[in-house]
Amino acid sequence: APVDFSGTWGLVSSENFENYMKSLDIDFMTRKVAKMLTPQKVIEQQGDKFSIRTLSTFRNYLVEFKVGEEYEEDTKGLDNRKLLSLVTWDNERLVCVQKGEKKNRGWTHWIQGDELHLELTCEDQLCKQVYQKV
Ligand code: YOG
C-alpha cells in the first residue's frame, strides 16, 4: 500500500454535502440534522485491508474492505441501499466505485499535508470534505 491512512480524523470543512444528500434522496429533517454534525473518521489500515468508521452523535457507519476485492455494501443508517463496491489505488489515492441504483456514485480519499481529503460523488453532485488528525 502506497499510503497509510490510519488514525482518527475529525471533520474541519465540508462543501456541497446538502446536495450530495439530496442526490441520495435523504429527507429534509434528516438532512437538517446531518448538516450540523462534525463526524470523525476512524481508519484502520493493514496493508490493503481497511476498516473505515464514520462516527457521529446521530449515526455511525462502518465499511470493511480489501483493495481490489469487490464487496457488498449495505448503506444501513445512511440511504439504506445495497451496493457493489470496489476500492482501488489510483497512485496515492484510494478510489471507491459504488455500483447500484445511483449513477456515478463513489468516493476518493487522499492525504495532503496533515489533512485527510474526501470527495463523495453521486449523480451530478460532488461533496468535498477535509479532516484533520484529532
Ligand atoms: O464514507 O461512505 O470515508 O464509508 C455519508 C453520509 C448522516 C446520516 C457518510 C450521518 C451520506 C444521515 C459516509 C453521518 C448522507 C444522512 C455520519 C460517507 C446519508 C445520510 C455517519 C462514506 C466512506 C469514505 C466510507
PDB file of C-alpha atoms and ligand atoms in Angstrom:
ATOM      1  CA  ALA A   1       0.000   0.000   0.000  1.00  0.00           C
ATOM      2  CA  PRO A   2       1.451   3.342  -1.032  1.00  0.00           C
ATOM      3  CA  VAL A   3      -0.054   5.405   1.836  1.00  0.00           C
ATOM      4  CA  ASP A   4      -1.117   4.884   5.442  1.00  0.00           C
ATOM      5  CA  PHE A   5      -4.496   6.454   6.237  1.00  0.00           C
ATOM      6  CA  SER A   6      -4.668   5.043   9.772  1.00  0.00           C
ATOM      7  CA  GLY A   7      -5.817   7.317  12.516  1.00  0.00           C
ATOM      8  CA  THR A   8      -8.680   9.286  13.941  1.00  0.00           C
ATOM      9  CA  TRP A   9      -9.659  12.236  11.801  1.00  0.00           C
ATOM     10  CA  GLY A  10     -12.156  14.993  12.576  1.00  0.00           C
ATOM     11  CA  LEU A  11     -14.158  16.943  10.003  1.00  0.00           C
ATOM     12  CA  VAL A  12     -12.912  20.501   9.508  1.00  0.00           C
ATOM     13  CA  SER A  13     -14.707  21.507   6.309  1.00  0.00           C
ATOM     14  CA  SER A  14     -17.489  20.275   4.068  1.00  0.00           C
ATOM     15  CA  GLU A  15     -18.731  21.603   0.719  1.00  0.00           C
ATOM     16  CA  ASN A  16     -21.979  20.692  -1.030  1.00  0.00           C
ATOM     17  CA  PHE A  17     -22.930  17.966   1.475  1.00  0.00           C
ATOM     18  CA  GLU A  18     -26.580  19.117   1.302  1.00  0.00           C
ATOM     19  CA  ASN A  19     -26.834  18.475  -2.457  1.00  0.00           C
ATOM     20  CA  TYR A  20     -24.972  15.183  -2.107  1.00  0.00           C
ATOM     21  CA  MET A  21     -27.595  14.106   0.457  1.00  0.00           C
ATOM     22  CA  LYS A  22     -30.410  15.281  -1.836  1.00  0.00           C
ATOM     23  CA  SER A  23     -28.969  13.183  -4.647  1.00  0.00           C
ATOM     24  CA  LEU A  24     -29.273  10.190  -2.272  1.00  0.00           C
ATOM     25  CA  ASP A  25     -32.937  11.096  -1.559  1.00  0.00           C
ATOM     26  CA  ILE A  26     -32.256  11.844   2.131  1.00  0.00           C
ATOM     27  CA  ASP A  27     -35.351  13.509   3.592  1.00  0.00           C
ATOM     28  CA  PHE A  28     -35.446  17.152   4.761  1.00  0.00           C
ATOM     29  CA  MET A  29     -35.392  16.539   8.522  1.00  0.00           C
ATOM     30  CA  THR A  30     -32.533  14.050   8.299  1.00  0.00           C
ATOM     31  CA  ARG A  31     -30.545  16.470   6.126  1.00  0.00           C
ATOM     32  CA  LYS A  32     -31.028  19.271   8.659  1.00  0.00           C
ATOM     33  CA  VAL A  33     -29.631  17.085  11.441  1.00  0.00           C
ATOM     34  CA  ALA A  34     -26.853  15.572   9.308  1.00  0.00           C
ATOM     35  CA  LYS A  35     -25.626  19.016   8.165  1.00  0.00           C
ATOM     36  CA  MET A  36     -24.918  20.032  11.769  1.00  0.00           C
ATOM     37  CA  LEU A  37     -22.639  17.054  12.503  1.00  0.00           C
ATOM     38  CA  THR A  38     -18.869  17.064  12.725  1.00  0.00           C
ATOM     39  CA  PRO A  39     -18.159  13.364  12.178  1.00  0.00           C
ATOM     40  CA  GLN A  40     -14.905  11.571  12.788  1.00  0.00           C
ATOM     41  CA  LYS A  41     -13.290   9.002  10.515  1.00  0.00           C
ATOM     42  CA  VAL A  42     -11.555   6.226  12.393  1.00  0.00           C
ATOM     43  CA  ILE A  43      -9.437   4.413   9.822  1.00  0.00           C
ATOM     44  CA  GLU A  44      -7.580   1.173  10.489  1.00  0.00           C
ATOM     45  CA  GLN A  45      -5.328   0.048   7.669  1.00  0.00           C
ATOM     46  CA  GLN A  46      -3.151  -3.037   7.465  1.00  0.00           C
ATOM     47  CA  GLY A  47      -1.605  -3.003   4.016  1.00  0.00           C
ATOM     48  CA  ASP A  48      -4.546  -3.204   1.621  1.00  0.00           C
ATOM     49  CA  LYS A  49      -7.063  -4.132   4.337  1.00  0.00           C
ATOM     50  CA  PHE A  50      -9.199  -1.272   5.663  1.00  0.00           C
ATOM     51  CA  SER A  51     -11.904  -0.515   8.098  1.00  0.00           C
ATOM     52  CA  ILE A  52     -13.373   2.978   7.959  1.00  0.00           C
ATOM     53  CA  ARG A  53     -15.709   4.073  10.726  1.00  0.00           C
ATOM     54  CA  THR A  54     -17.654   7.291  10.240  1.00  0.00           C
ATOM     55  CA  LEU A  55     -18.756   8.283  13.736  1.00  0.00           C
ATOM     56  CA  SER A  56     -21.188  10.973  14.806  1.00  0.00           C
ATOM     57  CA  THR A  57     -23.632  11.773  17.604  1.00  0.00           C
ATOM     58  CA  PHE A  58     -26.512  10.874  15.225  1.00  0.00           C
ATOM     59  CA  ARG A  59     -25.462   7.780  13.256  1.00  0.00           C
ATOM     60  CA  ASN A  60     -22.377   5.614  12.824  1.00  0.00           C
ATOM     61  CA  TYR A  61     -21.310   3.830   9.673  1.00  0.00           C
ATOM     62  CA  LEU A  62     -18.724   1.086   9.155  1.00  0.00           C
ATOM     63  CA  VAL A  63     -17.176  -0.304   5.984  1.00  0.00           C
ATOM     64  CA  GLU A  64     -14.525  -3.011   5.784  1.00  0.00           C
ATOM     65  CA  PHE A  65     -12.812  -3.960   2.538  1.00  0.00           C
ATOM     66  CA  LYS A  66      -9.652  -5.093   0.848  1.00  0.00           C
ATOM     67  CA  VAL A  67      -8.316  -3.033  -2.044  1.00  0.00           C
ATOM     68  CA  GLY A  68      -9.035  -4.812  -5.337  1.00  0.00           C
ATOM     69  CA  GLU A  69     -11.793  -7.038  -3.928  1.00  0.00           C
ATOM     70  CA  GLU A  70     -15.405  -6.201  -4.698  1.00  0.00           C
ATOM     71  CA  TYR A  71     -17.691  -6.200  -1.647  1.00  0.00           C
ATOM     72  CA  GLU A  72     -21.387  -5.886  -0.922  1.00  0.00           C
ATOM     73  CA  GLU A  73     -22.133  -2.647   0.847  1.00  0.00           C
ATOM     74  CA  ASP A  74     -25.341  -2.024   2.759  1.00  0.00           C
ATOM     75  CA  THR A  75     -25.657   1.691   3.498  1.00  0.00           C
ATOM     76  CA  LYS A  76     -27.767   1.000   6.575  1.00  0.00           C
ATOM     77  CA  GLY A  77     -28.490   4.177   8.519  1.00  0.00           C
ATOM     78  CA  LEU A  78     -27.497   6.334   5.550  1.00  0.00           C
ATOM     79  CA  ASP A  79     -29.637   5.964   2.386  1.00  0.00           C
ATOM     80  CA  ASN A  80     -30.294   2.241   3.062  1.00  0.00           C
ATOM     81  CA  ARG A  81     -29.285   0.879  -0.329  1.00  0.00           C
ATOM     82  CA  LYS A  82     -27.394  -2.225  -1.427  1.00  0.00           C
ATOM     83  CA  LEU A  83     -24.242  -1.533  -3.426  1.00  0.00           C
ATOM     84  CA  LEU A  84     -21.461  -3.488  -5.072  1.00  0.00           C
ATOM     85  CA  SER A  85     -18.351  -1.561  -4.181  1.00  0.00           C
ATOM     86  CA  LEU A  86     -14.749  -1.779  -5.302  1.00  0.00           C
ATOM     87  CA  VAL A  87     -11.807   0.177  -3.929  1.00  0.00           C
ATOM     88  CA  THR A  88      -8.607   0.533  -5.926  1.00  0.00           C
ATOM     89  CA  TRP A  89      -5.417   2.579  -5.678  1.00  0.00           C
ATOM     90  CA  ASP A  90      -5.019   5.463  -8.113  1.00  0.00           C
ATOM     91  CA  ASN A  91      -1.403   6.321  -7.314  1.00  0.00           C
ATOM     92  CA  GLU A  92      -1.675   7.612  -3.720  1.00  0.00           C
ATOM     93  CA  ARG A  93      -5.462   7.926  -3.796  1.00  0.00           C
ATOM     94  CA  LEU A  94      -7.966   5.392  -2.554  1.00  0.00           C
ATOM     95  CA  VAL A  95     -10.833   5.290  -5.048  1.00  0.00           C
ATOM     96  CA  CYS A  96     -14.168   3.565  -4.425  1.00  0.00           C
ATOM     97  CA  VAL A  97     -16.764   2.909  -7.127  1.00  0.00           C
ATOM     98  CA  GLN A  98     -20.198   2.091  -5.694  1.00  0.00           C
ATOM     99  CA  LYS A  99     -22.410   0.284  -8.218  1.00  0.00           C
ATOM    100  CA  GLY A 100     -26.133   0.407  -7.543  1.00  0.00           C
ATOM    101  CA  GLU A 101     -29.297   2.325  -8.260  1.00  0.00           C
ATOM    102  CA  LYS A 102     -27.491   5.691  -8.327  1.00  0.00           C
ATOM    103  CA  LYS A 103     -25.233   6.591 -11.247  1.00  0.00           C
ATOM    104  CA  ASN A 104     -21.708   7.915 -10.776  1.00  0.00           C
ATOM    105  CA  ARG A 105     -21.581   7.003  -7.095  1.00  0.00           C
ATOM    106  CA  GLY A 106     -18.318   6.682  -5.223  1.00  0.00           C
ATOM    107  CA  TRP A 107     -15.668   8.348  -3.105  1.00  0.00           C
ATOM    108  CA  THR A 108     -11.975   9.173  -3.143  1.00  0.00           C
ATOM    109  CA  HIS A 109      -9.628   9.620  -0.170  1.00  0.00           C
ATOM    110  CA  TRP A 110      -6.157  11.101  -0.183  1.00  0.00           C
ATOM    111  CA  ILE A 111      -3.711  12.685   2.228  1.00  0.00           C
ATOM    112  CA  GLN A 112      -2.476  16.205   1.623  1.00  0.00           C
ATOM    113  CA  GLY A 113      -0.015  17.539   4.201  1.00  0.00           C
ATOM    114  CA  ASP A 114      -1.609  16.750   7.561  1.00  0.00           C
ATOM    115  CA  GLU A 115      -5.121  16.616   6.103  1.00  0.00           C
ATOM    116  CA  LEU A 116      -7.307  13.734   5.026  1.00  0.00           C
ATOM    117  CA  HIS A 117      -9.354  14.687   1.975  1.00  0.00           C
ATOM    118  CA  LEU A 118     -12.584  13.026   0.875  1.00  0.00           C
ATOM    119  CA  GLU A 119     -14.646  13.558  -2.250  1.00  0.00           C
ATOM    120  CA  LEU A 120     -18.084  11.949  -2.315  1.00  0.00           C
ATOM    121  CA  THR A 121     -19.937  11.757  -5.623  1.00  0.00           C
ATOM    122  CA  CYS A 122     -23.468  10.777  -6.574  1.00  0.00           C
ATOM    123  CA  GLU A 123     -25.093  11.529  -9.919  1.00  0.00           C
ATOM    124  CA  ASP A 124     -24.111  15.147 -10.741  1.00  0.00           C
ATOM    125  CA  GLN A 125     -23.149  16.122  -7.164  1.00  0.00           C
ATOM    126  CA  LEU A 126     -19.671  16.371  -5.664  1.00  0.00           C
ATOM    127  CA  CYS A 127     -19.161  16.866  -1.930  1.00  0.00           C
ATOM    128  CA  LYS A 128     -15.672  17.763  -0.707  1.00  0.00           C
ATOM    129  CA  GLN A 129     -14.652  17.224   2.890  1.00  0.00           C
ATOM    130  CA  VAL A 130     -11.405  17.820   4.759  1.00  0.00           C
ATOM    131  CA  TYR A 131     -10.441  16.080   8.009  1.00  0.00           C
ATOM    132  CA  GLN A 132      -7.561  16.637  10.395  1.00  0.00           C
ATOM    133  CA  LYS A 133      -5.996  14.272  12.939  1.00  0.00           C
ATOM    134  CA  VAL A 134      -7.609  14.578  16.352  1.00  0.00           C
TER     135      VAL A 134
HETATM  136  O1  YOG B   1     -17.558   7.372   3.595  1.00  0.00           O
HETATM  137  O2  YOG B   1     -19.314   6.432   2.621  1.00  0.00           O
HETATM  138  O3  YOG B   1     -14.841   7.518   4.133  1.00  0.00           O
HETATM  139  O4  YOG B   1     -17.762   4.651   4.213  1.00  0.00           O
HETATM  140  C1  YOG B   1     -22.116   9.945   4.269  1.00  0.00           C
HETATM  141  C2  YOG B   1     -23.485  10.356   4.683  1.00  0.00           C
HETATM  142  C3  YOG B   1     -25.581  11.168   8.453  1.00  0.00           C
HETATM  143  C4  YOG B   1     -26.811  10.259   8.340  1.00  0.00           C
HETATM  144  C5  YOG B   1     -21.342   9.334   5.402  1.00  0.00           C
HETATM  145  C6  YOG B   1     -24.553  10.524   9.331  1.00  0.00           C
HETATM  146  C7  YOG B   1     -24.369  10.474   3.454  1.00  0.00           C
HETATM  147  C8  YOG B   1     -27.924  10.865   7.551  1.00  0.00           C
HETATM  148  C9  YOG B   1     -20.486   8.180   4.960  1.00  0.00           C
HETATM  149  C10 YOG B   1     -23.168  10.995   9.053  1.00  0.00           C
HETATM  150  C11 YOG B   1     -25.726  11.017   3.800  1.00  0.00           C
HETATM  151  C12 YOG B   1     -27.597  11.210   6.107  1.00  0.00           C
HETATM  152  C13 YOG B   1     -22.175  10.161   9.767  1.00  0.00           C
HETATM  153  C14 YOG B   1     -19.698   8.510   3.717  1.00  0.00           C
HETATM  154  C15 YOG B   1     -26.663   9.938   4.206  1.00  0.00           C
HETATM  155  C16 YOG B   1     -27.481  10.012   5.236  1.00  0.00           C
HETATM  156  C17 YOG B   1     -22.337   8.668   9.582  1.00  0.00           C
HETATM  157  C18 YOG B   1     -18.862   7.341   3.258  1.00  0.00           C
HETATM  158  C19 YOG B   1     -16.685   6.415   3.046  1.00  0.00           C
HETATM  159  C20 YOG B   1     -15.343   7.085   2.899  1.00  0.00           C
HETATM  160  C21 YOG B   1     -16.549   5.232   3.990  1.00  0.00           C
END
